[in-house]
Amino acid sequence: MYNDAWYQYVEQLHAYMKKQDKLIQNLERRLAELEAKQQSSPSNTTIEKLEYHFDQLKIDRMDGTLHIGFSPEDLGNMDDVSIPLQQRQTKNQPHPMVQRLENYVSQTCPSFLDQLAKEAGQPIDDEKKNLLIEDIKKQLTERIAFYQKEAMHKQIAESQQEEFIFSRIRDEINYGLREYFKNKE
């Protein structure tokens, strides 16, 4: 009885191995056919024309016309995309708070930078101060927009929004300058 079970097991194992061997031979044959077919036929991929659409092109400010990748004869076939004149003018007008913050930065930051440099024991020259101040001024419009959204999200009364935004940006400037000297050590 023991021999019969062992014999059956070996027979099943042999049948399974034969089946696997046939499967492997079949796969090898198909692989060889595909390789031969791929080598005999040339590539069917041909690129006739490339078209570019600059949907993601970001232009912050544009006075005039910008043509990218066009020859002079292509300019006649272009779609005209114009920004209404009124919208253009509002883009160039700075936010009223920008002037207030620029005054704060120009009047307060030089002495604050001197104080921070003295506390950190790191001298700072006028050129470096001016670079930092100009960098801060360049970011004001973006920061105002950020804090306007925050004020709306927090549902701050319109009469209090200007002071909220000013104080947040003032604190951010002071914190940023302190961190600048801390990380400079």
mmCIF file of N, CA and C in Angstrom, residues 9 18 29 49 69-70 88 106 118 122 130 147 168:
data_model
loop_
_atom_site.group_PDB
_atom_site.id
_atom_site.type_symbol
_atom_site.label_atom_id
_atom_site.label_comp_id
_atom_site.label_asym_id
_atom_site.label_seq_id
_atom_site.Cartn_x
_atom_site.Cartn_y
_atom_site.Cartn_z
ATOM 1 N N TYR A 9 2.383 9.264 -6.525
ATOM 2 C CA TYR A 9 2.967 10.596 -6.343
ATOM 3 C C TYR A 9 4.031 10.866 -7.407
ATOM 4 N N LYS A 18 6.108 17.049 -17.273
ATOM 5 C CA LYS A 18 5.934 16.972 -18.727
ATOM 6 C C LYS A 18 5.098 18.149 -19.226
ATOM 7 N N ARG A 29 9.237 28.913 -28.247
ATOM 8 C CA ARG A 29 8.936 28.993 -29.678
ATOM 9 C C ARG A 29 8.283 30.331 -30.008
ATOM 10 N N LYS A 49 5.038 65.599 -37.927
ATOM 11 C CA LYS A 49 4.933 67.002 -37.547
ATOM 12 C C LYS A 49 4.747 67.089 -36.038
ATOM 13 N N GLY A 69 8.703 80.581 -31.047
ATOM 14 C CA GLY A 69 8.774 79.493 -32.014
ATOM 15 C C GLY A 69 8.029 79.739 -33.307
ATOM 16 N N PHE A 70 7.855 80.998 -33.703
ATOM 17 C CA PHE A 70 7.152 81.290 -34.945
ATOM 18 C C PHE A 70 8.090 81.979 -35.921
ATOM 19 N N ARG A 88 -5.501 95.064 -18.015
ATOM 20 C CA ARG A 88 -4.075 95.364 -18.058
ATOM 21 C C ARG A 88 -3.727 96.491 -17.099
ATOM 22 N N SER A 106 11.500 100.255 4.328
ATOM 23 C CA SER A 106 12.565 101.236 4.089
ATOM 24 C C SER A 106 12.980 101.966 5.359
ATOM 25 N N LYS A 118 24.388 93.236 15.185
ATOM 26 C CA LYS A 118 25.142 93.492 16.419
ATOM 27 C C LYS A 118 24.913 92.362 17.419
ATOM 28 N N GLN A 122 27.786 89.742 13.888
ATOM 29 C CA GLN A 122 28.125 89.616 12.469
ATOM 30 C C GLN A 122 27.913 90.967 11.801
ATOM 31 N N ASN A 130 20.768 96.547 1.634
ATOM 32 C CA ASN A 130 19.927 96.952 0.503
ATOM 33 C C ASN A 130 19.419 95.745 -0.277
ATOM 34 N N TYR A 147 -2.182 86.845 2.527
ATOM 35 C CA TYR A 147 -2.872 87.191 3.766
ATOM 36 C C TYR A 147 -4.286 87.730 3.515
ATOM 37 N N ARG A 168 0.569 90.918 10.088
ATOM 38 C CA ARG A 168 1.079 89.590 9.744
ATOM 39 C C ARG A 168 2.361 89.690 8.912
#
